[in-house]
């Protein structure tokens, strides 16, 4: 692995670690804290803020994916080079697993603490609202589709430069407000993997859905966004080239 790819993968590691630790940490440690719990709204904002903060901290290094589905979606949109896909995904998964491990160490420091679902994702009996497999699949597909579509749109030519992290972070807040009761919100296979390994048992068995649905949604969004945004980008490129020749 060359130096540039290593630097990018390291940025993805830290970004995904922070997303998993911050978002799942809010769910595990603070959501139902006696009397002062932050609830669904607080957890939703925690996830959005992790992406917002890391987008500005390391987004200029790696692009700020922090999510295997986003990496594959941007690859589908021709926004991510082939050589970066596997290193990014590996770094994201390792970051999420380590973050879940650290969170477990902290949470287990409270006497009588029980991990329960440990902010893991699930369907059927493991869904917070007991939603069916079909409902959870549709939710994860659709929310990831729009998440990636927003990412591509806000980072395309003509969008307000330097502000993409804000709508992307708030998009993740909105996604959590919609889907926490359904799946506990994934839209991110790495974020799902770390807590599932801690929760164990059936959560690991159901992990396949939280890889499949987000990746399908993201890659569909990438292809659709390429169709919508790429023609305009190509026209602008041709205009610049003609001016240069003239």
PDB file of C-alpha atoms in Angstrom:
ATOM      1  CA  UNK A   1       0.000   0.000   0.000  1.00  0.00           C
ATOM      2  CA  UNK A   2       1.484   3.358  -1.025  1.00  0.00           C
ATOM      3  CA  UNK A   3       1.851   6.283   1.378  1.00  0.00           C
ATOM      4  CA  UNK A   4      -1.122   8.229   0.015  1.00  0.00           C
ATOM      5  CA  UNK A   5      -3.493   5.268   0.287  1.00  0.00           C
ATOM      6  CA  UNK A   6      -2.257   4.527   3.811  1.00  0.00           C
ATOM      7  CA  UNK A   7      -2.859   8.136   4.825  1.00  0.00           C
ATOM      8  CA  UNK A   8      -6.368   8.044   3.350  1.00  0.00           C
ATOM      9  CA  UNK A   9      -7.196   4.721   5.004  1.00  0.00           C
ATOM     10  CA  UNK A  10      -5.985   6.055   8.350  1.00  0.00           C
ATOM     11  CA  UNK A  11      -8.331   9.026   7.994  1.00  0.00           C
ATOM     12  CA  UNK A  12     -11.182   6.610   7.281  1.00  0.00           C
ATOM     13  CA  UNK A  13     -10.234   4.570  10.338  1.00  0.00           C
ATOM     14  CA  UNK A  14     -10.406   7.589  12.648  1.00  0.00           C
ATOM     15  CA  UNK A  15     -13.600   8.883  11.058  1.00  0.00           C
ATOM     16  CA  UNK A  16     -15.410   5.555  11.401  1.00  0.00           C
ATOM     17  CA  UNK A  17     -14.083   5.025  14.924  1.00  0.00           C
ATOM     18  CA  UNK A  18     -15.486   8.408  15.955  1.00  0.00           C
ATOM     19  CA  UNK A  19     -18.818   7.761  14.230  1.00  0.00           C
ATOM     20  CA  UNK A  20     -19.276   4.398  15.961  1.00  0.00           C
ATOM     21  CA  UNK A  21     -17.971   5.523  19.330  1.00  0.00           C
ATOM     22  CA  UNK A  22     -19.907   8.796  19.314  1.00  0.00           C
ATOM     23  CA  UNK A  23     -23.172   7.597  17.822  1.00  0.00           C
ATOM     24  CA  UNK A  24     -23.404   4.185  19.461  1.00  0.00           C
ATOM     25  CA  UNK A  25     -21.907   5.636  22.636  1.00  0.00           C
ATOM     26  CA  UNK A  26     -24.777   8.104  22.840  1.00  0.00           C
ATOM     27  CA  UNK A  27     -27.235   5.232  22.389  1.00  0.00           C
ATOM     28  CA  UNK A  28     -25.581   2.922  24.925  1.00  0.00           C
ATOM     29  CA  UNK A  29     -24.534   5.429  27.596  1.00  0.00           C
ATOM     30  CA  UNK A  30     -26.915   8.365  27.301  1.00  0.00           C
ATOM     31  CA  UNK A  31     -30.175   7.528  25.514  1.00  0.00           C
ATOM     32  CA  UNK A  32     -31.988   6.224  28.584  1.00  0.00           C
ATOM     33  CA  UNK A  33     -29.797   7.627  31.327  1.00  0.00           C
ATOM     34  CA  UNK A  34     -31.935   8.050  34.470  1.00  0.00           C
ATOM     35  CA  UNK A  35     -33.942  11.278  34.360  1.00  0.00           C
ATOM     36  CA  UNK A  36     -31.605  13.008  31.888  1.00  0.00           C
ATOM     37  CA  UNK A  37     -31.637  10.572  28.969  1.00  0.00           C
ATOM     38  CA  UNK A  38     -31.177  12.143  25.537  1.00  0.00           C
ATOM     39  CA  UNK A  39     -33.610   9.766  23.807  1.00  0.00           C
ATOM     40  CA  UNK A  40     -33.956   9.179  20.067  1.00  0.00           C
ATOM     41  CA  UNK A  41     -33.462  12.863  19.241  1.00  0.00           C
ATOM     42  CA  UNK A  42     -30.170  13.027  21.090  1.00  0.00           C
ATOM     43  CA  UNK A  43     -28.866   9.833  19.512  1.00  0.00           C
ATOM     44  CA  UNK A  44     -29.851  11.062  16.049  1.00  0.00           C
ATOM     45  CA  UNK A  45     -27.928  14.294  16.567  1.00  0.00           C
ATOM     46  CA  UNK A  46     -24.958  12.395  17.985  1.00  0.00           C
ATOM     47  CA  UNK A  47     -24.594  10.378  14.780  1.00  0.00           C
ATOM     48  CA  UNK A  48     -25.006  13.479  12.630  1.00  0.00           C
ATOM     49  CA  UNK A  49     -22.446  15.423  14.645  1.00  0.00           C
ATOM     50  CA  UNK A  50     -19.846  12.653  14.358  1.00  0.00           C
ATOM     51  CA  UNK A  51     -20.037  12.835  10.573  1.00  0.00           C
ATOM     52  CA  UNK A  52     -20.152  16.640  10.557  1.00  0.00           C
ATOM     53  CA  UNK A  53     -17.078  16.998  12.774  1.00  0.00           C
ATOM     54  CA  UNK A  54     -14.999  14.352  11.034  1.00  0.00           C
ATOM     55  CA  UNK A  55     -15.984  15.602   7.590  1.00  0.00           C
ATOM     56  CA  UNK A  56     -14.144  18.820   8.410  1.00  0.00           C
ATOM     57  CA  UNK A  57     -11.345  17.108  10.363  1.00  0.00           C
ATOM     58  CA  UNK A  58     -10.263  14.519   7.775  1.00  0.00           C
ATOM     59  CA  UNK A  59     -12.662  14.847   4.847  1.00  0.00           C
ATOM     60  CA  UNK A  60     -10.047  16.749   2.878  1.00  0.00           C
ATOM     61  CA  UNK A  61      -7.729  13.741   3.181  1.00  0.00           C
ATOM     62  CA  UNK A  62      -9.940  10.787   2.270  1.00  0.00           C
ATOM     63  CA  UNK A  63     -13.213  12.309   1.144  1.00  0.00           C
ATOM     64  CA  UNK A  64     -14.861  11.511   4.476  1.00  0.00           C
ATOM     65  CA  UNK A  65     -16.719   8.278   3.701  1.00  0.00           C
ATOM     66  CA  UNK A  66     -16.604   6.531   7.128  1.00  0.00           C
ATOM     67  CA  UNK A  67     -18.952   3.903   5.723  1.00  0.00           C
ATOM     68  CA  UNK A  68     -18.437   0.943   3.319  1.00  0.00           C
ATOM     69  CA  UNK A  69     -21.779   1.650   1.651  1.00  0.00           C
ATOM     70  CA  UNK A  70     -20.758   5.260   0.983  1.00  0.00           C
ATOM     71  CA  UNK A  71     -17.426   4.118  -0.427  1.00  0.00           C
ATOM     72  CA  UNK A  72     -19.150   1.695  -2.812  1.00  0.00           C
ATOM     73  CA  UNK A  73     -21.808   4.265  -3.665  1.00  0.00           C
ATOM     74  CA  UNK A  74     -19.193   6.872  -4.529  1.00  0.00           C
ATOM     75  CA  UNK A  75     -17.285   4.241  -6.485  1.00  0.00           C
ATOM     76  CA  UNK A  76     -20.511   3.593  -8.413  1.00  0.00           C
ATOM     77  CA  UNK A  77     -20.768   7.349  -9.007  1.00  0.00           C
ATOM     78  CA  UNK A  78     -17.136   7.377 -10.235  1.00  0.00           C
ATOM     79  CA  UNK A  79     -16.102   9.469  -7.254  1.00  0.00           C
ATOM     80  CA  UNK A  80     -13.805   6.879  -5.650  1.00  0.00           C
ATOM     81  CA  UNK A  81     -10.783   5.289  -7.327  1.00  0.00           C
ATOM     82  CA  UNK A  82     -10.664   1.497  -7.626  1.00  0.00           C
ATOM     83  CA  UNK A  83      -7.452   1.294  -5.611  1.00  0.00           C
ATOM     84  CA  UNK A  84      -9.034   3.005  -2.603  1.00  0.00           C
ATOM     85  CA  UNK A  85     -12.157   0.830  -2.246  1.00  0.00           C
ATOM     86  CA  UNK A  86     -10.763  -2.172  -0.357  1.00  0.00           C
ATOM     87  CA  UNK A  87      -8.334  -0.213   1.885  1.00  0.00           C
ATOM     88  CA  UNK A  88     -11.130   2.193   2.819  1.00  0.00           C
ATOM     89  CA  UNK A  89     -13.588  -0.591   3.676  1.00  0.00           C
ATOM     90  CA  UNK A  90     -10.988  -2.514   5.691  1.00  0.00           C
ATOM     91  CA  UNK A  91     -10.076   0.618   7.673  1.00  0.00           C
ATOM     92  CA  UNK A  92     -13.739   1.452   8.284  1.00  0.00           C
ATOM     93  CA  UNK A  93     -14.596  -2.008   9.587  1.00  0.00           C
ATOM     94  CA  UNK A  94     -11.538  -2.160  11.858  1.00  0.00           C
ATOM     95  CA  UNK A  95     -12.286   1.338  13.181  1.00  0.00           C
ATOM     96  CA  UNK A  96     -15.889   0.408  13.979  1.00  0.00           C
ATOM     97  CA  UNK A  97     -14.931  -2.847  15.707  1.00  0.00           C
ATOM     98  CA  UNK A  98     -12.287  -1.153  17.851  1.00  0.00           C
ATOM     99  CA  UNK A  99     -14.684   1.659  18.738  1.00  0.00           C
ATOM    100  CA  UNK A 100     -17.308  -0.859  19.832  1.00  0.00           C
ATOM    101  CA  UNK A 101     -14.682  -2.629  21.926  1.00  0.00           C
ATOM    102  CA  UNK A 102     -13.630   0.576  23.678  1.00  0.00           C
ATOM    103  CA  UNK A 103     -17.273   1.492  24.241  1.00  0.00           C
ATOM    104  CA  UNK A 104     -17.873  -1.911  25.802  1.00  0.00           C
ATOM    105  CA  UNK A 105     -14.967  -1.401  28.203  1.00  0.00           C
ATOM    106  CA  UNK A 106     -16.411   1.958  29.284  1.00  0.00           C
ATOM    107  CA  UNK A 107     -20.019   0.783  29.559  1.00  0.00           C
ATOM    108  CA  UNK A 108     -19.051  -2.359  31.505  1.00  0.00           C
ATOM    109  CA  UNK A 109     -17.435  -0.120  34.111  1.00  0.00           C
ATOM    110  CA  UNK A 110     -20.870   0.554  35.611  1.00  0.00           C
ATOM    111  CA  UNK A 111     -21.932  -1.938  38.272  1.00  0.00           C
ATOM    112  CA  UNK A 112     -24.830  -4.099  37.156  1.00  0.00           C
ATOM    113  CA  UNK A 113     -24.655  -2.935  33.536  1.00  0.00           C
ATOM    114  CA  UNK A 114     -26.203  -5.319  30.993  1.00  0.00           C
ATOM    115  CA  UNK A 115     -25.271  -4.954  27.290  1.00  0.00           C
ATOM    116  CA  UNK A 116     -28.721  -5.895  25.944  1.00  0.00           C
ATOM    117  CA  UNK A 117     -28.606  -5.046  22.225  1.00  0.00           C
ATOM    118  CA  UNK A 118     -25.591  -2.732  22.561  1.00  0.00           C
ATOM    119  CA  UNK A 119     -26.987  -0.375  19.872  1.00  0.00           C
ATOM    120  CA  UNK A 120     -26.849  -3.203  17.328  1.00  0.00           C
ATOM    121  CA  UNK A 121     -29.237  -3.337  14.384  1.00  0.00           C
ATOM    122  CA  UNK A 122     -31.936  -5.937  13.889  1.00  0.00           C
ATOM    123  CA  UNK A 123     -35.184  -6.918  12.253  1.00  0.00           C
ATOM    124  CA  UNK A 124     -38.193  -8.890  13.484  1.00  0.00           C
ATOM    125  CA  UNK A 125     -37.833  -9.564  17.205  1.00  0.00           C
ATOM    126  CA  UNK A 126     -34.559  -7.604  17.265  1.00  0.00           C
ATOM    127  CA  UNK A 127     -36.100  -4.495  15.690  1.00  0.00           C
ATOM    128  CA  UNK A 128     -36.795  -1.818  18.333  1.00  0.00           C
ATOM    129  CA  UNK A 129     -40.372  -1.598  17.041  1.00  0.00           C
ATOM    130  CA  UNK A 130     -40.585  -5.264  15.973  1.00  0.00           C
ATOM    131  CA  UNK A 131     -40.709  -4.382  12.271  1.00  0.00           C
ATOM    132  CA  UNK A 132     -40.584  -7.151   9.676  1.00  0.00           C
ATOM    133  CA  UNK A 133     -37.606  -8.136   7.551  1.00  0.00           C
ATOM    134  CA  UNK A 134     -39.223  -6.538   4.493  1.00  0.00           C
ATOM    135  CA  UNK A 135     -39.914  -3.272   6.310  1.00  0.00           C
ATOM    136  CA  UNK A 136     -36.340  -3.130   7.584  1.00  0.00           C
ATOM    137  CA  UNK A 137     -34.844  -3.950   4.186  1.00  0.00           C
ATOM    138  CA  UNK A 138     -36.882  -1.221   2.476  1.00  0.00           C
ATOM    139  CA  UNK A 139     -35.993   1.287   5.196  1.00  0.00           C
ATOM    140  CA  UNK A 140     -32.253   0.612   5.013  1.00  0.00           C
ATOM    141  CA  UNK A 141     -32.222   0.596   1.214  1.00  0.00           C
ATOM    142  CA  UNK A 142     -34.163   3.848   0.888  1.00  0.00           C
ATOM    143  CA  UNK A 143     -32.416   5.808   3.630  1.00  0.00           C
ATOM    144  CA  UNK A 144     -28.969   4.823   2.356  1.00  0.00           C
ATOM    145  CA  UNK A 145     -30.027   5.676  -1.185  1.00  0.00           C
ATOM    146  CA  UNK A 146     -30.917   9.216  -0.189  1.00  0.00           C
ATOM    147  CA  UNK A 147     -27.875   9.565   2.064  1.00  0.00           C
ATOM    148  CA  UNK A 148     -25.499   8.806  -0.812  1.00  0.00           C
ATOM    149  CA  UNK A 149     -27.579  10.859  -3.247  1.00  0.00           C
ATOM    150  CA  UNK A 150     -27.233  13.853  -0.898  1.00  0.00           C
ATOM    151  CA  UNK A 151     -23.492  13.243  -0.526  1.00  0.00           C
ATOM    152  CA  UNK A 152     -22.940  13.210  -4.286  1.00  0.00           C
ATOM    153  CA  UNK A 153     -25.190  16.200  -4.855  1.00  0.00           C
ATOM    154  CA  UNK A 154     -23.641  18.404  -2.189  1.00  0.00           C
ATOM    155  CA  UNK A 155     -20.119  17.622  -3.383  1.00  0.00           C
ATOM    156  CA  UNK A 156     -20.828  18.108  -7.100  1.00  0.00           C
ATOM    157  CA  UNK A 157     -19.714  21.044  -9.213  1.00  0.00           C
ATOM    158  CA  UNK A 158     -22.011  23.998  -8.662  1.00  0.00           C
ATOM    159  CA  UNK A 159     -22.806  23.111  -5.034  1.00  0.00           C
ATOM    160  CA  UNK A 160     -21.739  25.538  -2.319  1.00  0.00           C
ATOM    161  CA  UNK A 161     -18.033  24.897  -1.802  1.00  0.00           C
ATOM    162  CA  UNK A 162     -16.863  24.006   1.676  1.00  0.00           C
ATOM    163  CA  UNK A 163     -20.307  23.421   3.171  1.00  0.00           C
ATOM    164  CA  UNK A 164     -21.047  19.807   2.185  1.00  0.00           C
ATOM    165  CA  UNK A 165     -20.407  18.497   5.698  1.00  0.00           C
ATOM    166  CA  UNK A 166     -23.414  20.403   7.051  1.00  0.00           C
ATOM    167  CA  UNK A 167     -26.208  18.927   4.880  1.00  0.00           C
ATOM    168  CA  UNK A 168     -24.560  15.508   5.017  1.00  0.00           C
ATOM    169  CA  UNK A 169     -24.478  15.584   8.824  1.00  0.00           C
ATOM    170  CA  UNK A 170     -28.071  16.776   9.044  1.00  0.00           C
ATOM    171  CA  UNK A 171     -29.139  14.149   6.511  1.00  0.00           C
ATOM    172  CA  UNK A 172     -27.822  11.500   8.899  1.00  0.00           C
ATOM    173  CA  UNK A 173     -29.727  13.126  11.765  1.00  0.00           C
ATOM    174  CA  UNK A 174     -32.945  12.969   9.733  1.00  0.00           C
ATOM    175  CA  UNK A 175     -32.303   9.357   8.731  1.00  0.00           C
ATOM    176  CA  UNK A 176     -31.961   8.379  12.398  1.00  0.00           C
ATOM    177  CA  UNK A 177     -35.110  10.249  13.363  1.00  0.00           C
ATOM    178  CA  UNK A 178     -36.973   8.196  10.762  1.00  0.00           C
ATOM    179  CA  UNK A 179     -35.466   4.770  11.217  1.00  0.00           C
ATOM    180  CA  UNK A 180     -34.282   4.240  14.811  1.00  0.00           C
ATOM    181  CA  UNK A 181     -37.609   2.578  15.718  1.00  0.00           C
ATOM    182  CA  UNK A 182     -37.403   0.346  12.647  1.00  0.00           C
ATOM    183  CA  UNK A 183     -33.842  -1.007  12.547  1.00  0.00           C
ATOM    184  CA  UNK A 184     -31.982   1.068  15.150  1.00  0.00           C
ATOM    185  CA  UNK A 185     -30.572   2.709  12.002  1.00  0.00           C
ATOM    186  CA  UNK A 186     -27.627   1.303  10.142  1.00  0.00           C
ATOM    187  CA  UNK A 187     -27.070   2.835   6.674  1.00  0.00           C
ATOM    188  CA  UNK A 188     -23.500   1.804   7.469  1.00  0.00           C
ATOM    189  CA  UNK A 189     -22.260  -1.819   7.430  1.00  0.00           C
ATOM    190  CA  UNK A 190     -19.168  -0.984   9.514  1.00  0.00           C
ATOM    191  CA  UNK A 191     -21.204   0.744  12.231  1.00  0.00           C
ATOM    192  CA  UNK A 192     -23.462  -2.340  12.284  1.00  0.00           C
ATOM    193  CA  UNK A 193     -20.600  -4.825  12.488  1.00  0.00           C
ATOM    194  CA  UNK A 194     -18.868  -3.461  15.594  1.00  0.00           C
ATOM    195  CA  UNK A 195     -21.889  -3.475  17.946  1.00  0.00           C
ATOM    196  CA  UNK A 196     -23.214  -6.772  16.497  1.00  0.00           C
ATOM    197  CA  UNK A 197     -19.980  -8.537  17.437  1.00  0.00           C
ATOM    198  CA  UNK A 198     -20.359  -7.269  21.009  1.00  0.00           C
ATOM    199  CA  UNK A 199     -24.087  -8.088  21.228  1.00  0.00           C
ATOM    200  CA  UNK A 200     -23.412 -11.496  19.664  1.00  0.00           C
ATOM    201  CA  UNK A 201     -25.837 -14.304  18.907  1.00  0.00           C
ATOM    202  CA  UNK A 202     -28.808 -13.385  16.708  1.00  0.00           C
ATOM    203  CA  UNK A 203     -27.471  -9.877  16.053  1.00  0.00           C
ATOM    204  CA  UNK A 204     -24.522 -11.408  14.203  1.00  0.00           C
ATOM    205  CA  UNK A 205     -26.892 -13.738  12.343  1.00  0.00           C
ATOM    206  CA  UNK A 206     -28.920 -10.748  11.134  1.00  0.00           C
ATOM    207  CA  UNK A 207     -25.876  -8.695  10.176  1.00  0.00           C
ATOM    208  CA  UNK A 208     -26.169  -9.733   6.506  1.00  0.00           C
ATOM    209  CA  UNK A 209     -29.147  -7.408   6.020  1.00  0.00           C
ATOM    210  CA  UNK A 210     -27.185  -4.404   7.256  1.00  0.00           C
ATOM    211  CA  UNK A 211     -24.506  -5.044   4.672  1.00  0.00           C
ATOM    212  CA  UNK A 212     -26.775  -5.957   1.778  1.00  0.00           C
ATOM    213  CA  UNK A 213     -29.486  -3.277   1.968  1.00  0.00           C
ATOM    214  CA  UNK A 214     -27.196  -0.253   2.548  1.00  0.00           C
ATOM    215  CA  UNK A 215     -24.776  -1.344  -0.195  1.00  0.00           C
ATOM    216  CA  UNK A 216     -27.577  -1.892  -2.709  1.00  0.00           C
ATOM    217  CA  UNK A 217     -29.134   1.462  -1.824  1.00  0.00           C
ATOM    218  CA  UNK A 218     -25.803   3.276  -2.010  1.00  0.00           C
ATOM    219  CA  UNK A 219     -24.741   1.806  -5.342  1.00  0.00           C
ATOM    220  CA  UNK A 220     -28.152   2.516  -6.851  1.00  0.00           C
ATOM    221  CA  UNK A 221     -27.876   6.109  -5.666  1.00  0.00           C
ATOM    222  CA  UNK A 222     -24.354   6.379  -7.073  1.00  0.00           C
ATOM    223  CA  UNK A 223     -25.478   5.223 -10.507  1.00  0.00           C
ATOM    224  CA  UNK A 224     -28.509   7.535 -10.444  1.00  0.00           C
ATOM    225  CA  UNK A 225     -26.462  10.513  -9.252  1.00  0.00           C
ATOM    226  CA  UNK A 226     -23.881   9.909 -11.964  1.00  0.00           C
ATOM    227  CA  UNK A 227     -26.657  10.042 -14.562  1.00  0.00           C
ATOM    228  CA  UNK A 228     -28.017  13.296 -13.124  1.00  0.00           C
ATOM    229  CA  UNK A 229     -24.813  15.185 -12.270  1.00  0.00           C
ATOM    230  CA  UNK A 230     -22.204  13.862 -14.686  1.00  0.00           C
ATOM    231  CA  UNK A 231     -23.601  15.492 -17.891  1.00  0.00           C
ATOM    232  CA  UNK A 232     -23.423  18.942 -16.284  1.00  0.00           C
ATOM    233  CA  UNK A 233     -19.912  18.248 -15.053  1.00  0.00           C
ATOM    234  CA  UNK A 234     -18.850  17.115 -18.530  1.00  0.00           C
ATOM    235  CA  UNK A 235     -20.332  20.209 -20.179  1.00  0.00           C
ATOM    236  CA  UNK A 236     -18.470  22.465 -17.752  1.00  0.00           C
ATOM    237  CA  UNK A 237     -15.243  20.564 -18.404  1.00  0.00           C
ATOM    238  CA  UNK A 238     -15.615  20.957 -22.175  1.00  0.00           C
ATOM    239  CA  UNK A 239     -16.235  24.699 -21.819  1.00  0.00           C
ATOM    240  CA  UNK A 240     -13.065  25.080 -19.754  1.00  0.00           C
ATOM    241  CA  UNK A 241     -11.086  23.047 -22.283  1.00  0.00           C
ATOM    242  CA  UNK A 242     -12.362  25.156 -25.212  1.00  0.00           C
ATOM    243  CA  UNK A 243     -11.423  28.360 -23.403  1.00  0.00           C
ATOM    244  CA  UNK A 244      -7.969  26.985 -22.713  1.00  0.00           C
ATOM    245  CA  UNK A 245      -7.490  26.146 -26.408  1.00  0.00           C
ATOM    246  CA  UNK A 246      -8.750  29.554 -27.504  1.00  0.00           C
TER     247      UNK A 246
END
